[in-house]
Coordinates of C-alpha atoms in Angstrom, one line a residue:
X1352 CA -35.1 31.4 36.7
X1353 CA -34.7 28.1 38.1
X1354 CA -34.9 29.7 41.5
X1355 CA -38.5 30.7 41.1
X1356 CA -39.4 26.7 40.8
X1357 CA -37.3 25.7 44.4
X1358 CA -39.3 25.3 47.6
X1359 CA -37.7 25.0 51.0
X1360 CA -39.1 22.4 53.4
X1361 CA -39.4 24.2 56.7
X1362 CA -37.6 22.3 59.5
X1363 CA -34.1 21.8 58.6
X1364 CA -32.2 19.2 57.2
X1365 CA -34.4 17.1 55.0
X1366 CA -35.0 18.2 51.5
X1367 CA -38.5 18.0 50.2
X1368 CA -39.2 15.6 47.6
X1369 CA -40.8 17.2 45.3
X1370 CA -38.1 20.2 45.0
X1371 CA -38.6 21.0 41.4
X1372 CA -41.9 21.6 40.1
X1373 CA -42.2 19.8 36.4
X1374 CA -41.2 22.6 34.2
X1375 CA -37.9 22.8 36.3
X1376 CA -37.1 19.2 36.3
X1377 CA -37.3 19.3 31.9
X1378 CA -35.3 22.5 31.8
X1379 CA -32.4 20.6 34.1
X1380 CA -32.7 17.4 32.5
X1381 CA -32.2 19.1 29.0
X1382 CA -29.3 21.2 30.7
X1383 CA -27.7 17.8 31.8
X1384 CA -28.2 16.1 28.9
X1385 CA -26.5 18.9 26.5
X1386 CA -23.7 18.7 28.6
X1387 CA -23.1 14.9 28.3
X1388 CA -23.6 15.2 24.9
X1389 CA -21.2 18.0 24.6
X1390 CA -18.4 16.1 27.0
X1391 CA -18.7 13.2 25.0
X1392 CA -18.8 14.4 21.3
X1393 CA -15.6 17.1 22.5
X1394 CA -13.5 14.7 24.3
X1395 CA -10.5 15.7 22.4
X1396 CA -9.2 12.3 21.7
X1397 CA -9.0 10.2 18.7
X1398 CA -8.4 6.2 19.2
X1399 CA -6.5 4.5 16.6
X1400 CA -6.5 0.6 16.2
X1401 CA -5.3 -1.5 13.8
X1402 CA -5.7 -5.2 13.5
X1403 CA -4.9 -8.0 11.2
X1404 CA -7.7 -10.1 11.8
X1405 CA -5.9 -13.7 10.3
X1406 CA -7.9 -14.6 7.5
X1407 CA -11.5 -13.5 8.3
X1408 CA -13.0 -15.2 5.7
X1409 CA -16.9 -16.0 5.1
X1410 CA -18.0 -19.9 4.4
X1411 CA -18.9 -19.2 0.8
X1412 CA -16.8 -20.8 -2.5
X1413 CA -16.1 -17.7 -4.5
X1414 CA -15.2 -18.6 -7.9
X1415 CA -12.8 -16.0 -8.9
X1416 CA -11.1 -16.5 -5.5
X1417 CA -8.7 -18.8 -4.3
X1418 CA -11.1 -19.4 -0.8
X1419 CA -11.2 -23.1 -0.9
X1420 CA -9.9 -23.9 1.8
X1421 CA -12.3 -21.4 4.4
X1422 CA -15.4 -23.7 3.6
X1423 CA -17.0 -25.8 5.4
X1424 CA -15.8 -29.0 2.7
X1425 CA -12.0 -28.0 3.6
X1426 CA -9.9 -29.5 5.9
X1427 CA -10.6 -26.3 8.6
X1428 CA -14.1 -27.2 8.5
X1429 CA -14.6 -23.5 8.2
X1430 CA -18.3 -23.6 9.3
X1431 CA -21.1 -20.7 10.2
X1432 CA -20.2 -22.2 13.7
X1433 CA -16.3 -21.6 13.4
X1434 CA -17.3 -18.2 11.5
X1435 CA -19.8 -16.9 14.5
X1436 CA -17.1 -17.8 16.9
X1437 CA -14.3 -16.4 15.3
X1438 CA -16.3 -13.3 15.0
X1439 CA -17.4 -13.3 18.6
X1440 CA -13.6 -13.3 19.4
X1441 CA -12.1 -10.5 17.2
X1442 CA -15.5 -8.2 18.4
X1443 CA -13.9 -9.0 22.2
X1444 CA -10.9 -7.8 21.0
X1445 CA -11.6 -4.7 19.5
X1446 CA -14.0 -4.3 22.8
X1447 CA -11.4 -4.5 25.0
X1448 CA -8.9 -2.2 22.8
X1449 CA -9.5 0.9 24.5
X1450 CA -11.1 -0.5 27.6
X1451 CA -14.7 -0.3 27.2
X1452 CA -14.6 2.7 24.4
X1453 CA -15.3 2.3 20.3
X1454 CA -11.9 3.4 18.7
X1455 CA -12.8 6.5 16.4
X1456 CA -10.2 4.7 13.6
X1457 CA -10.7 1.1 13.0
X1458 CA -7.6 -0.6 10.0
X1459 CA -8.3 -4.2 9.1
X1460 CA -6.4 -6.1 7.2
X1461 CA -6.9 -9.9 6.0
X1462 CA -11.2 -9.6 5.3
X1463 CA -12.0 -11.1 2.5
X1464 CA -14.8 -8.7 1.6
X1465 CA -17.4 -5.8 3.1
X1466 CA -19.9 -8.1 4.3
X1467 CA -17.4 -9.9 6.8
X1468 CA -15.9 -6.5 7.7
X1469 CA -19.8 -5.4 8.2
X1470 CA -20.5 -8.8 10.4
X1471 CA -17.4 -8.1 13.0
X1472 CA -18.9 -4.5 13.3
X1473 CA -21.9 -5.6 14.1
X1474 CA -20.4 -7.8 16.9
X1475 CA -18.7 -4.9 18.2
X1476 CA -21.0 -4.5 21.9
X1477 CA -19.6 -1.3 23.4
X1478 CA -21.2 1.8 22.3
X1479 CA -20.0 3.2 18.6
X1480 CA -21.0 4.7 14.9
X1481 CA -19.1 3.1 12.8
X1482 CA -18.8 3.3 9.0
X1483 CA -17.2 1.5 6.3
X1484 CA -14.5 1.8 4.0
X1485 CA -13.8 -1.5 2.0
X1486 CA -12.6 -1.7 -1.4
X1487 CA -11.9 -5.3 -3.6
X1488 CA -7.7 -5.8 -3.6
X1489 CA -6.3 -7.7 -7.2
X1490 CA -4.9 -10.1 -4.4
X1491 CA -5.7 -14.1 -5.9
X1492 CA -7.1 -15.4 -2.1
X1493 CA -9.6 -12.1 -2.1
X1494 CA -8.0 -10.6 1.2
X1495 CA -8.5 -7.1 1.8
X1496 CA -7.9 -3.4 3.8
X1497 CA -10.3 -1.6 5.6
X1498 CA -11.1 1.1 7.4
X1499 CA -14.1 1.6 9.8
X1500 CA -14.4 5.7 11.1
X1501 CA -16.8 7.2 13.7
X1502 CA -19.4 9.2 12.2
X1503 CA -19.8 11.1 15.1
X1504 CA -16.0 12.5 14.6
X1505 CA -16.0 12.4 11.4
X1506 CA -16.7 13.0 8.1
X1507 CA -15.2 11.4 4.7
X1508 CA -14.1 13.5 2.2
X1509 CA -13.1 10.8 -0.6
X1510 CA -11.5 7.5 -0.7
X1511 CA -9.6 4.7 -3.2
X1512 CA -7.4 2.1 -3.7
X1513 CA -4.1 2.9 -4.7
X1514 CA -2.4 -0.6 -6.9
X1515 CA 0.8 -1.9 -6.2
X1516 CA 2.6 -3.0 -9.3
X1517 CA 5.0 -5.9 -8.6
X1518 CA 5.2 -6.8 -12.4
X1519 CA 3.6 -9.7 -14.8
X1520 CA 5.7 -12.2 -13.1
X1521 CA 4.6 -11.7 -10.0
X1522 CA 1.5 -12.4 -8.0
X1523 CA -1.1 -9.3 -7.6
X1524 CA -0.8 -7.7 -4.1
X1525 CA -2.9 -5.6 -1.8
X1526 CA -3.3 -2.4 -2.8
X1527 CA -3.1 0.9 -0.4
X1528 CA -6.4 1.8 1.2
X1529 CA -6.7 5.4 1.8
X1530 CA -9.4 8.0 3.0
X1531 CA -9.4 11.4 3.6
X1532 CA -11.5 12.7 6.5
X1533 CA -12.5 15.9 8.2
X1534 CA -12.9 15.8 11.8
X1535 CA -16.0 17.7 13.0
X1536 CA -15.2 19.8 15.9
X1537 CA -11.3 21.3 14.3
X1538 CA -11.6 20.6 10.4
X1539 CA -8.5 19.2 10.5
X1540 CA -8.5 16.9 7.5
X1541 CA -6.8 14.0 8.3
X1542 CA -5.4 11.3 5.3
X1543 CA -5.2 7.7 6.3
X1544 CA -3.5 4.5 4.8
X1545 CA -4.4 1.3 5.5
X1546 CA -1.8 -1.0 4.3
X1547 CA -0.8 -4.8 4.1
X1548 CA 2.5 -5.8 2.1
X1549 CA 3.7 -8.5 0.9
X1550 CA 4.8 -11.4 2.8
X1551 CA 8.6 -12.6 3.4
X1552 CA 7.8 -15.8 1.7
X1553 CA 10.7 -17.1 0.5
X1554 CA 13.1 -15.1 2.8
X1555 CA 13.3 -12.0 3.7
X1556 CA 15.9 -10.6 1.4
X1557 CA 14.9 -12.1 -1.6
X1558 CA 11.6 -10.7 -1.1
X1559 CA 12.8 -7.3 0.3
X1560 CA 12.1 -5.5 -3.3
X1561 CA 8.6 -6.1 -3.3
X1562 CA 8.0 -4.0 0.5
X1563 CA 10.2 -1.6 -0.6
X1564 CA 7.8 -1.0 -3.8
X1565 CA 5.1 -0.8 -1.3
X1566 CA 6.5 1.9 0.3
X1567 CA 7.4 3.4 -2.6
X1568 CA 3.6 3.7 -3.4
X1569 CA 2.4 4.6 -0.3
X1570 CA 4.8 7.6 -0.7
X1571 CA 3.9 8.6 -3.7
X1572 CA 0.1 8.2 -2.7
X1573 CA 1.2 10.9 0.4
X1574 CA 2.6 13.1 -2.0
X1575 CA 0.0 13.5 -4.4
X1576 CA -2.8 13.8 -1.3
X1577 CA -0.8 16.4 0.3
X1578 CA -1.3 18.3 -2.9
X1579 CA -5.4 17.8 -2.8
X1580 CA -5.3 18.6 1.0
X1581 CA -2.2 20.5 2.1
X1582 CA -2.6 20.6 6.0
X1583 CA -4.0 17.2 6.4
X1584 CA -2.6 14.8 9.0
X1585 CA -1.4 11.9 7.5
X1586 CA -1.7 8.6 9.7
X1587 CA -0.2 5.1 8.2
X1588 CA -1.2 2.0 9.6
X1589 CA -0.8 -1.4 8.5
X1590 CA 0.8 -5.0 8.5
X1591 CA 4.2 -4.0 6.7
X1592 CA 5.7 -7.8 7.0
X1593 CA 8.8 -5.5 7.8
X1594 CA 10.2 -4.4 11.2
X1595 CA 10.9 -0.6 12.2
X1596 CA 14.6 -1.0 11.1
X1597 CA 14.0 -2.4 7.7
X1598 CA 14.4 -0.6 4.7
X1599 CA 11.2 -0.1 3.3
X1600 CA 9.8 1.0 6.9
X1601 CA 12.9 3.3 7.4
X1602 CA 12.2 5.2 4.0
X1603 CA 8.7 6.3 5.4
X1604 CA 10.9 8.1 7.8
X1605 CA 12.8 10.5 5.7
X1606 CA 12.3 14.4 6.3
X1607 CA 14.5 17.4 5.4
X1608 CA 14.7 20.5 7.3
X1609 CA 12.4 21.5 5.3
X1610 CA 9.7 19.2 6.1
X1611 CA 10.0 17.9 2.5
X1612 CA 9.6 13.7 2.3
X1613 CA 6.9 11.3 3.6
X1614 CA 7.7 12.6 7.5
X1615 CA 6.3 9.9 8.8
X1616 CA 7.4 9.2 12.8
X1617 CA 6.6 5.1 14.0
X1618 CA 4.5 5.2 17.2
X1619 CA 5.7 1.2 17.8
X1620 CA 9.6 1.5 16.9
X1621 CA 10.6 1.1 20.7
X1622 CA 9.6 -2.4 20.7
X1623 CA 12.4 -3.3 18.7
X1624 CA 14.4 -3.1 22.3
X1625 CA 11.9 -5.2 23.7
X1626 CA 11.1 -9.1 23.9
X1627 CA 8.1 -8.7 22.6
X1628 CA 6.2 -7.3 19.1
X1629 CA 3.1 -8.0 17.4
X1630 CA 3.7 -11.1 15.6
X1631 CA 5.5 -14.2 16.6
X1632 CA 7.6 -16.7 14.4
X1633 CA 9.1 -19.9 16.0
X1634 CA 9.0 -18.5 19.6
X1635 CA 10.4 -15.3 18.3
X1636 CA 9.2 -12.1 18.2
X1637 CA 8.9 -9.7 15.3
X1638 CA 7.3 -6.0 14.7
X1639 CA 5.2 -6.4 11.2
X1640 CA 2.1 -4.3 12.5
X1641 CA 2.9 -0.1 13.0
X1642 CA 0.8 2.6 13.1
X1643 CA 3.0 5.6 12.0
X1644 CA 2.1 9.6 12.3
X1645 CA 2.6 12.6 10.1
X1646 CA 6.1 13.9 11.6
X1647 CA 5.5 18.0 10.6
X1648 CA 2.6 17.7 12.3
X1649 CA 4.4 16.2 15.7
X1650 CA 7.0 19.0 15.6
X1651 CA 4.6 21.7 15.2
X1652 CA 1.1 20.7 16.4
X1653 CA 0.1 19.5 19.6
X1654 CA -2.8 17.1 18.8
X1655 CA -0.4 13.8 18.6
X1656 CA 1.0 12.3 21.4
X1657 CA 5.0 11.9 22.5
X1658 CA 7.0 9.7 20.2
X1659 CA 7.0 5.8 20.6
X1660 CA 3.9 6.0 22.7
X1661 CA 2.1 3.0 20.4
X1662 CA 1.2 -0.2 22.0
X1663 CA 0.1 -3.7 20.9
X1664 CA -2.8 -4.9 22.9
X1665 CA -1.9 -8.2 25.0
X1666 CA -4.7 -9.2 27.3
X1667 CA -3.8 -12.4 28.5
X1668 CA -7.3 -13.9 27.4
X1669 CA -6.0 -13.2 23.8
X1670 CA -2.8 -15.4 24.4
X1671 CA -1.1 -18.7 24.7
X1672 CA 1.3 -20.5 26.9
X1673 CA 4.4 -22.0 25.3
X1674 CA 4.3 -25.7 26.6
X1675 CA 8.2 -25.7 26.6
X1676 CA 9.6 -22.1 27.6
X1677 CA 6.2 -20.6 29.4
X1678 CA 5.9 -17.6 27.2
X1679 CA 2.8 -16.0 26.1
X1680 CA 2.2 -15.9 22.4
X1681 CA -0.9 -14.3 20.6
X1682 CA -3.7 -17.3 20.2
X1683 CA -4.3 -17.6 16.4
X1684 CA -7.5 -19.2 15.0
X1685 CA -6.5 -21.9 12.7
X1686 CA -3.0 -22.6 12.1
X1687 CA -2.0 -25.3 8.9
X1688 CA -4.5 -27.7 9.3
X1689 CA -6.2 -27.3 12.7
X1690 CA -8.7 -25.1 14.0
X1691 CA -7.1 -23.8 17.8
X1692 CA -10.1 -21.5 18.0
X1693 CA -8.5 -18.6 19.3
X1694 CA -8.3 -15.0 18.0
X1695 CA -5.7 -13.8 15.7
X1696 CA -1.8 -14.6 15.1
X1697 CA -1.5 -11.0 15.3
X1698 CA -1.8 -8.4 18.0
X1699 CA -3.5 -5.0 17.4
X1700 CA -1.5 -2.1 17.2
X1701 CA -3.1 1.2 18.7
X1702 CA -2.2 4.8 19.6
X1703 CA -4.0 7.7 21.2
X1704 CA -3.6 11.2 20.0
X1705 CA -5.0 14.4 21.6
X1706 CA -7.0 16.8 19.4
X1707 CA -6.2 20.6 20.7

């Protein structure tokens, strides 16, 4: 059909200019442009980032929050300029992430509410459709998850908060994020957690119990949405404040031959032989941040990549040089009292997995 529009110019070589009469050019440009769209909507990968962002907080008091000290009044000077720029800086990050493409799966932890989560999105430059998922934590300082999923991908199904119950005596925590989604083009339903637990504060053993109850949660939350959605694809992500080898990481390991347990496999447990991590304490390194995968699916599926393929993303932009041994450490913000005006203390943990 398109034949009928073609016109050969007599004499060789050179192709005439005019070579499609108008109805041709529309019915190839709408061919073109179905394809693109096609290539890009089918492109049989899902991105996965998560990122503790370091205390993005806004420059508002909120009373029933202990935010005092992310004002403009405090000693961080926590200003709209300070705000704008710290923004500026976690939107090149996230930029960067999967070199010059939106991540279909966005965790954040440490935003204080939706309307900081909705700012960094809109900072975000590259090309992406991205929704929010944000609920209010029971934590005193106001920090919370979220989640941020491409619309294009997919779509949610339902979503909560699931509470972490440390006891009266104890400060209220984060609580579990999670949404269930349904990716477009396979209807695989896929189950995400978006976690932060608590901190070592006051050494790591003493504080052990209260991970290990966080874990317990998360795997009770996995259990009971496995029920609602039986061949969804779980995916936990999260600051743990735990390394791969610590207990209450190690429990979201355990599987029978029988597939029964949380099944969980951790995409970033190989940096644990390396000098390097996601987080780093007095010059040393430590893997808090993971982004773990739904093991059944692994064994018997092939839409997940190989084992340990996670990474932390370490542009050199995003660092800084140790004065004394030379090393590269990730560039926080503030840190105590001053403002270093740099990105995050922590680096984001991503993975890629393959849809079939």
């Amino acid at each position: 059909m398109i034949s009928s529009y073609l016109r050969k110019w007599k004499g060789g070589r050179k192709a005439a200019f005019f070579l499609v009469r108008p109805l041709g050019w529309m019915f190839l440009s709408g061919l073109i442009l179905c394809l693109s769209l096609s290539v890009q909507g089918q492109d049989g990968k899902v991105n996965i980032l998560f990122y503790n962002v370091e205390n993005l907080f806004d420059t508002l008091d909120t009373p029933e929050k202990a935010d005092e000290e992310f004002t403009p009044s405090s000693i961080l000077k926590h200003n709209s300029v300070r705000y704008n720029e710290k923004l500026s800086h976690l939107a090149q990050v996230v930029d960067s992430s999967f070199y010059g493409k939106a991540p279909e799966l966005l965790g954040l932890c440490e935003v204080e509410n939706r309307v900081v989560v909705q700012d960094l999105r809109d900072r975000i430059s590259i090309e992406h459709h991205l929704d929010i998922i944000h609920y209010e934590s029971p934590d005193q300082r106001g920090i919370d998850n979220a989640l941020l999923f491409d619309t294009v991908q997919f779509s949610p199904l339902s979503s909560g908060l699931a509470k972490i119950d440390l006891g009266e005596e104890e400060r209220p925590t984060r609580g579990v994020l999670w949404v269930a989604l349904k990716e477009k083009h396979t209807s695989q339903v896929f189950v995400v957690m978006v976690n932060h637990w608590p901190s070592r504060y006051g050494g790591q053993e003493e504080s052990n119990w209260k991970r290990v109850k966080s874990s317990d949660r998360a795997i009770a939350l996995i259990d009971s949405l496995r029920k609602v959605y039986p061949d969804c694809g779980a995916i936990l992500m999260g600051d743990l404040n735990d390394h791969p080898d610590n207990e209450s990481v190690q429990q979201l390991l355990k599987c029978d031959e029988q597939g029964n347990g949380p099944c969980f496999v951790n995409m970033h447990e190989r940096y644990l032989e390396l000098d390097s991590g996601s987080h780093a304490y007095r010059g040393e390194w430590g893997v808090l941040d993971h982004i773990l995968l739904d093991r059944k699916l692994m064994d018997f599926h092939s839409w997940v990549p190989g084992r340990n393929q996670g990474e932390f993303v370490s542009f050199k932009w995003m660092m800084y040089e140790d004065s004394r041994t030379h090393e590269l450490f990730p560039s926080r913000y503030y840190g105590r009292d001053k403002c270093f005006g740099g990105y995050s203390d922590h680096l984001p943990a991503r993975v890629t997995i393959h849809l079939p």
